[in-house]
Coordinates of C-alpha atoms and ligand atoms in Angstrom, one line a residue:
M1 CA 40.2 40.1 -1.7
N2 CA 37.4 38.3 -3.6
Y3 CA 34.4 36.7 -2.0
S4 CA 35.4 33.1 -2.2
S5 CA 38.9 33.6 -0.7
E6 CA 37.2 35.5 2.2
I7 CA 34.8 32.6 2.7
Q8 CA 37.8 30.3 2.8
I9 CA 39.7 32.3 5.4
Q10 CA 36.6 32.5 7.6
S11 CA 36.2 28.7 7.5
E12 CA 39.9 28.1 8.0
S13 CA 40.1 30.4 10.9
R14 CA 37.5 28.2 12.8
T15 CA 39.4 25.0 13.1
R16 CA 37.9 24.4 16.6
R17 CA 34.6 23.4 15.0
T18 CA 35.8 19.9 14.4
R19 CA 37.2 19.7 17.9
M20 CA 34.2 20.8 20.0
T21 CA 32.7 17.5 20.8
Q22 CA 34.0 13.9 21.3
R23 CA 31.8 12.6 18.5
M24 CA 33.2 15.2 16.1
R25 CA 36.7 14.4 17.3
N26 CA 36.1 10.7 16.7
L27 CA 34.8 11.5 13.1
V28 CA 37.9 13.4 12.1
R29 CA 40.6 11.3 13.8
E30 CA 43.4 10.5 11.3
T31 CA 45.2 7.8 13.2
E32 CA 43.7 4.8 15.0
L33 CA 45.6 2.3 17.0
H34 CA 44.6 -1.4 17.1
P35 CA 46.0 -4.0 19.5
S36 CA 47.0 -6.0 16.2
N37 CA 49.6 -3.2 15.6
F38 CA 51.5 -4.2 18.8
I39 CA 54.2 -6.8 19.2
L40 CA 55.0 -7.6 22.9
P41 CA 58.7 -8.2 23.7
L42 CA 59.1 -11.2 26.1
F43 CA 62.3 -12.2 27.9
V44 CA 62.5 -16.0 28.3
S45 CA 64.9 -17.4 30.8
D46 CA 66.3 -21.0 31.0
A47 CA 66.8 -20.8 34.8
S48 CA 63.6 -22.8 35.5
A49 CA 60.2 -23.3 33.9
N50 CA 58.5 -21.2 36.6
F51 CA 61.2 -18.5 36.9
K52 CA 59.9 -15.0 37.4
K53 CA 62.1 -12.0 38.1
E54 CA 61.1 -8.4 37.6
V55 CA 63.6 -6.2 35.8
S56 CA 64.3 -3.6 38.3
S57 CA 64.7 -0.7 35.7
M58 CA 61.5 -1.8 33.9
P59 CA 58.6 -2.1 36.3
G60 CA 56.0 -4.5 35.1
V61 CA 58.5 -6.3 32.9
Y62 CA 59.7 -9.8 33.9
Q63 CA 62.3 -12.3 32.9
L64 CA 60.1 -15.5 32.8
G65 CA 60.6 -19.2 32.6
I66 CA 58.7 -21.1 29.8
D67 CA 55.6 -21.9 31.9
N68 CA 55.2 -18.1 32.7
I69 CA 55.8 -17.2 29.1
L70 CA 52.9 -19.4 28.1
V71 CA 50.7 -17.3 30.5
E72 CA 51.8 -14.1 28.7
C73 CA 51.2 -15.6 25.3
E74 CA 47.7 -16.5 26.3
K75 CA 47.2 -12.9 27.3
A76 CA 48.6 -11.7 24.0
L77 CA 46.2 -13.8 22.2
E78 CA 43.2 -12.8 24.4
S79 CA 44.1 -9.2 23.9
K80 CA 44.3 -9.7 20.1
L81 CA 47.9 -8.4 19.9
G82 CA 49.8 -8.6 16.6
G83 CA 52.2 -11.1 18.3
V84 CA 55.1 -11.4 20.6
I85 CA 58.9 -11.3 20.0
L86 CA 61.2 -13.5 22.1
F87 CA 64.5 -12.6 23.6
G88 CA 66.6 -15.4 25.3
I89 CA 68.3 -15.2 28.6
T90 CA 70.9 -17.8 29.4
E91 CA 74.1 -18.4 31.3
D92 CA 75.1 -20.8 28.6
K93 CA 77.5 -18.4 26.9
D94 CA 80.7 -18.7 24.9
E95 CA 82.9 -16.7 22.6
S96 CA 80.9 -17.3 19.5
G97 CA 77.5 -17.4 21.0
S98 CA 76.9 -21.0 20.0
S99 CA 73.9 -21.6 22.3
A100 CA 72.0 -19.2 20.0
H101 CA 71.5 -22.0 17.5
H102 CA 71.4 -25.1 19.8
D103 CA 68.3 -27.2 19.1
T104 CA 67.6 -27.3 22.8
G105 CA 68.4 -23.5 23.3
I106 CA 66.0 -21.4 25.3
I107 CA 64.4 -19.8 22.2
Q108 CA 64.0 -23.1 20.4
L109 CA 62.4 -24.8 23.4
S110 CA 60.1 -21.8 23.9
L111 CA 59.0 -21.7 20.3
R112 CA 58.1 -25.4 20.3
A113 CA 56.2 -25.0 23.7
I114 CA 54.4 -21.9 22.4
K115 CA 53.5 -23.3 19.0
R116 CA 52.2 -26.5 20.6
R117 CA 49.8 -24.5 23.0
F118 CA 48.9 -21.5 20.8
P119 CA 49.6 -22.3 17.1
E120 CA 47.6 -19.2 16.1
L121 CA 49.8 -16.7 18.0
L122 CA 52.4 -14.9 15.8
V123 CA 55.8 -15.5 17.4
A124 CA 58.7 -13.4 16.1
T125 CA 62.3 -14.1 17.2
D126 CA 65.2 -11.7 17.8
V127 CA 68.3 -12.9 15.9
C128 CA 71.4 -11.5 17.5
L129 CA 74.4 -13.0 19.3
C130 CA 74.7 -10.5 22.3
E131 CA 72.6 -12.6 24.7
Y132 CA 74.7 -15.6 24.0
T133 CA 78.3 -14.3 23.8
S134 CA 80.5 -14.3 26.8
H135 CA 81.6 -10.8 26.0
G136 CA 78.1 -9.5 25.2
H137 CA 78.9 -8.3 21.7
C138 CA 76.5 -8.9 18.9
G139 CA 79.1 -10.8 16.9
I140 CA 82.3 -12.6 16.9
V141 CA 85.2 -10.6 18.3
K142 CA 88.6 -10.9 16.6
E143 CA 91.9 -9.2 16.7
N144 CA 92.6 -7.3 13.5
S145 CA 95.9 -6.9 11.7
R146 CA 96.7 -3.8 13.8
G147 CA 96.2 -5.7 17.0
E148 CA 92.8 -4.1 17.9
F149 CA 89.7 -6.0 18.8
E150 CA 86.8 -5.7 16.4
I151 CA 83.7 -7.6 15.4
D152 CA 84.3 -9.8 12.4
N153 CA 81.4 -9.1 10.1
D154 CA 81.4 -12.2 7.9
E155 CA 82.1 -14.8 10.6
S156 CA 79.3 -13.2 12.7
V157 CA 76.9 -13.5 9.8
E158 CA 77.7 -17.3 9.6
Q159 CA 76.6 -17.6 13.2
L160 CA 73.5 -15.5 12.7
V161 CA 72.5 -17.6 9.7
L162 CA 72.7 -20.8 11.9
E163 CA 70.6 -19.0 14.6
A164 CA 68.0 -17.9 12.1
L165 CA 67.7 -21.4 10.6
S166 CA 67.3 -23.0 14.0
H167 CA 64.5 -20.4 14.9
A168 CA 62.8 -21.3 11.6
E169 CA 63.0 -25.0 12.3
A170 CA 61.6 -24.6 15.8
G171 CA 58.6 -22.6 14.4
S172 CA 59.4 -18.9 14.3
D173 CA 56.9 -16.9 12.3
L174 CA 59.0 -13.9 11.8
I175 CA 62.9 -13.8 11.8
S176 CA 64.1 -10.5 13.2
P177 CA 67.8 -9.8 12.9
S178 CA 68.9 -7.0 15.3
D179 CA 72.7 -7.4 15.1
M180 CA 73.4 -4.8 12.4
M181 CA 76.1 -6.8 10.6
D182 CA 76.4 -6.1 6.9
R183 CA 74.8 -8.5 4.4
R184 CA 73.1 -10.6 7.0
I185 CA 69.7 -10.2 5.5
G186 CA 70.8 -11.6 2.2
A187 CA 72.7 -14.5 3.8
I188 CA 69.7 -15.4 6.1
R189 CA 67.2 -15.1 3.2
E190 CA 69.3 -17.4 1.1
A191 CA 69.7 -20.0 3.8
L192 CA 66.0 -19.8 4.6
D193 CA 65.1 -20.4 1.0
E194 CA 67.5 -23.3 0.6
H195 CA 66.0 -25.1 3.6
G196 CA 62.4 -24.8 2.4
F197 CA 61.5 -21.7 4.4
E198 CA 60.9 -19.4 1.4
N199 CA 57.6 -18.2 2.8
L200 CA 59.1 -17.2 6.2
P201 CA 59.4 -13.4 6.3
I202 CA 62.2 -11.4 7.7
M203 CA 61.7 -8.2 9.7
S204 CA 65.1 -6.4 9.6
Y205 CA 66.1 -4.1 12.4
A206 CA 67.5 -1.9 9.5
A207 CA 67.8 1.6 11.1
K208 CA 69.0 0.6 14.5
Y209 CA 70.8 3.5 16.3
A210 CA 73.6 3.3 18.8
S211 CA 71.3 4.5 21.5
G212 CA 71.4 5.2 25.2
F213 CA 67.8 4.3 25.4
Y214 CA 68.7 0.6 25.4
G215 CA 70.1 0.8 28.9
P216 CA 67.3 -1.0 30.8
F217 CA 67.2 -3.8 28.1
R218 CA 70.8 -4.7 28.7
E219 CA 69.8 -5.4 32.3
A220 CA 66.7 -7.4 31.2
A221 CA 68.6 -9.5 28.6
G222 CA 71.9 -9.7 30.4
S223 CA 73.6 -8.5 27.2
S224 CA 75.8 -5.5 28.1
P225 CA 79.2 -5.6 26.3
S226 CA 81.9 -6.4 28.8
F227 CA 84.3 -3.9 26.9
G228 CA 83.8 -1.3 24.1
D229 CA 80.4 -0.3 22.6
R230 CA 78.2 -1.0 19.6
K231 CA 79.1 2.0 17.5
S232 CA 81.0 0.1 14.9
H233 CA 77.7 -1.4 13.8
Q234 CA 74.7 0.5 15.2
M235 CA 74.1 3.9 13.6
D236 CA 75.1 7.4 14.6
P237 CA 72.0 9.1 16.0
A238 CA 72.9 12.1 13.9
N239 CA 72.3 10.5 10.6
S240 CA 69.1 10.2 8.5
D241 CA 70.4 9.7 4.9
E242 CA 72.5 6.7 6.2
A243 CA 69.2 5.1 7.5
M244 CA 67.6 5.3 4.2
R245 CA 70.7 3.7 2.5
V246 CA 70.7 0.8 5.1
I247 CA 66.9 0.3 4.7
E248 CA 67.2 0.3 0.9
R249 CA 70.0 -2.2 1.0
D250 CA 68.1 -4.5 3.4
I251 CA 65.0 -4.5 1.2
R252 CA 67.1 -5.4 -1.8
E253 CA 68.6 -8.2 0.2
G254 CA 65.1 -9.6 1.0
A255 CA 63.8 -7.8 4.1
D256 CA 59.9 -8.0 4.1
I257 CA 59.5 -5.5 7.0
I258 CA 62.0 -2.9 8.1
M259 CA 62.3 -1.4 11.5
V260 CA 63.4 1.8 13.0
K261 CA 64.7 1.8 16.6
P262 CA 64.3 3.5 19.0
A263 CA 61.0 5.1 18.1
M264 CA 60.3 8.4 19.9
S265 CA 63.6 10.2 19.2
Y266 CA 63.5 8.9 15.6
L267 CA 60.0 9.7 14.4
D268 CA 61.5 11.6 11.5
I269 CA 63.2 8.5 10.3
I270 CA 60.1 6.5 10.6
R271 CA 58.3 9.1 8.5
R272 CA 61.0 9.3 5.9
A273 CA 61.1 5.5 5.7
K274 CA 57.4 5.4 5.2
D275 CA 57.5 8.0 2.5
E276 CA 60.5 6.6 0.6
F277 CA 59.7 2.9 0.7
T278 CA 56.6 0.7 0.2
V279 CA 57.4 -2.2 2.7
P280 CA 55.7 -2.2 6.1
V281 CA 57.5 -0.1 8.6
A282 CA 57.9 -1.2 12.2
A283 CA 59.2 0.8 15.1
Y284 CA 60.6 -0.4 18.4
Q285 CA 59.6 1.7 21.5
V286 CA 62.6 0.6 23.4
S287 CA 63.3 -0.1 27.0
G288 CA 64.5 3.4 27.9
E289 CA 61.3 5.0 26.4
Y290 CA 59.2 2.7 28.6
S291 CA 61.2 3.2 31.7
M292 CA 61.1 6.9 31.4
I293 CA 57.3 7.0 31.3
K294 CA 57.0 4.4 34.1
A295 CA 59.4 6.4 36.3
A296 CA 57.8 9.7 35.8
A297 CA 54.4 8.3 36.4
A298 CA 55.6 6.6 39.6
N299 CA 56.7 10.0 40.8
G300 CA 53.2 11.4 39.9
W301 CA 54.9 13.7 37.3
L302 CA 53.0 12.3 34.3
D303 CA 49.7 10.6 33.7
E304 CA 50.9 7.1 32.7
E305 CA 48.0 5.9 30.6
R306 CA 47.7 9.2 28.8
V307 CA 51.4 9.5 27.9
M308 CA 51.5 5.8 27.0
M309 CA 48.7 6.2 24.4
E310 CA 50.1 9.5 23.2
S311 CA 53.5 8.0 22.6
L312 CA 52.0 5.0 20.8
V313 CA 49.7 7.0 18.5
S314 CA 52.7 9.4 17.6
I315 CA 54.7 6.3 16.5
K316 CA 51.8 5.2 14.3
R317 CA 51.1 8.7 13.0
A318 CA 54.8 8.9 12.0
G319 CA 54.3 6.0 9.7
A320 CA 54.8 2.7 11.7
S321 CA 52.1 0.1 11.2
I322 CA 53.9 -2.3 13.6
I323 CA 55.0 -1.2 17.0
L324 CA 57.1 -3.3 19.3
T325 CA 56.3 -2.1 22.8
Y326 CA 56.4 -3.2 26.4
F327 CA 53.1 -1.4 26.9
A328 CA 51.4 -3.7 24.4
L329 CA 49.1 -5.6 27.0
E330 CA 48.4 -2.4 29.0
A331 CA 47.6 -0.3 25.9
A332 CA 45.3 -3.1 24.5
K333 CA 43.5 -3.1 27.9
H334 CA 43.1 0.6 27.8
M335 CA 41.7 0.5 24.3
A336 CA 39.2 -2.2 25.2
Q337 CA 37.7 0.1 27.9
Ligands
PBG1 C1 70.1 -6.7 20.6 C2 69.0 -5.9 21.0 C3 68.9 -4.8 21.8 C4 67.6 -4.4 21.9 C5 66.9 -5.3 21.1 N1 67.7 -6.2 20.5 C6 70.0 -4.2 22.6 C7 71.1 -3.6 22.0 O1 71.4 -3.5 20.8 O2 72.0 -3.2 22.8 C8 67.1 -3.2 22.6 C9 65.7 -3.2 23.0 C10 65.3 -2.3 24.1 O3 66.1 -1.4 24.5 O4 64.1 -2.4 24.5 N2 69.9 -8.1 20.7

């Protein structure tokens, strides 16, 4: 062994040097979270303007009427969050989810109210049909030639395009399709461009897995399928190459930001997407991820703040610069301390 390699081994063997004090740890930290990385999901209900109901499986998360949504939006601005994303809750459901694109639908009304009060807040909108269809599926259900029920891709895309356009017209800052139909990004991009929204970006839920971690959300959004599941359009949790194929396709069709969802069980997918593509990567820390931490903390089994921050920094470290999380306000508050 020569002299220089010996020095190197000695120095490498003392990695604790840069961990001994907080000021040194601050100096060498590789990943820093900012409130502007976070997007807060909000469930807006058309039940009444002052409606407020806690989601029992998601402590601290509420279904809110428009007046209460405005209060959350103000907090989001004060906390300097990156923005909010709206999900609609309504009893106005039919087979094709037509209330998703009504001009007086809950999302459209909320967008106008928020934009009037807080024009500087970034408001993203989830584009999907499951909250508006009577059967709770993300698209139009049709009987195929073999007499089986399936989601008709292209008819669903037509509805999704109408929904995206009506969000754009009501003031959405970021169109976020979560339905997982094929070719919806291209169709939405084309329609937006034709109607003068060529500068309105699309965040595609591109790698969205058929996950059990969405369980609490379906209670929150009232969007459980009344029969069947979502495996014909959401991805198999076992696949990673397929995620890259879908992301590449969505970017080609016009996605400006791509999303991986859920986050914590899919950190490898986030990292791969970050390495293989150059568009911004978002990740959705979904309802089940939130509820697990809340439940364990409520039992005294985990330190909530610590695990919350650890889960968020791991998502950013994996490569996501945008994190959709129900912890957004709590995390921002913790970071301001
Ligand atoms: C579909 C949609 C879902 C979520 C966001 N958009 C549910 C689903 O696909 O079943 C899940 C979000 C979460 O679990 O927090 N509109």
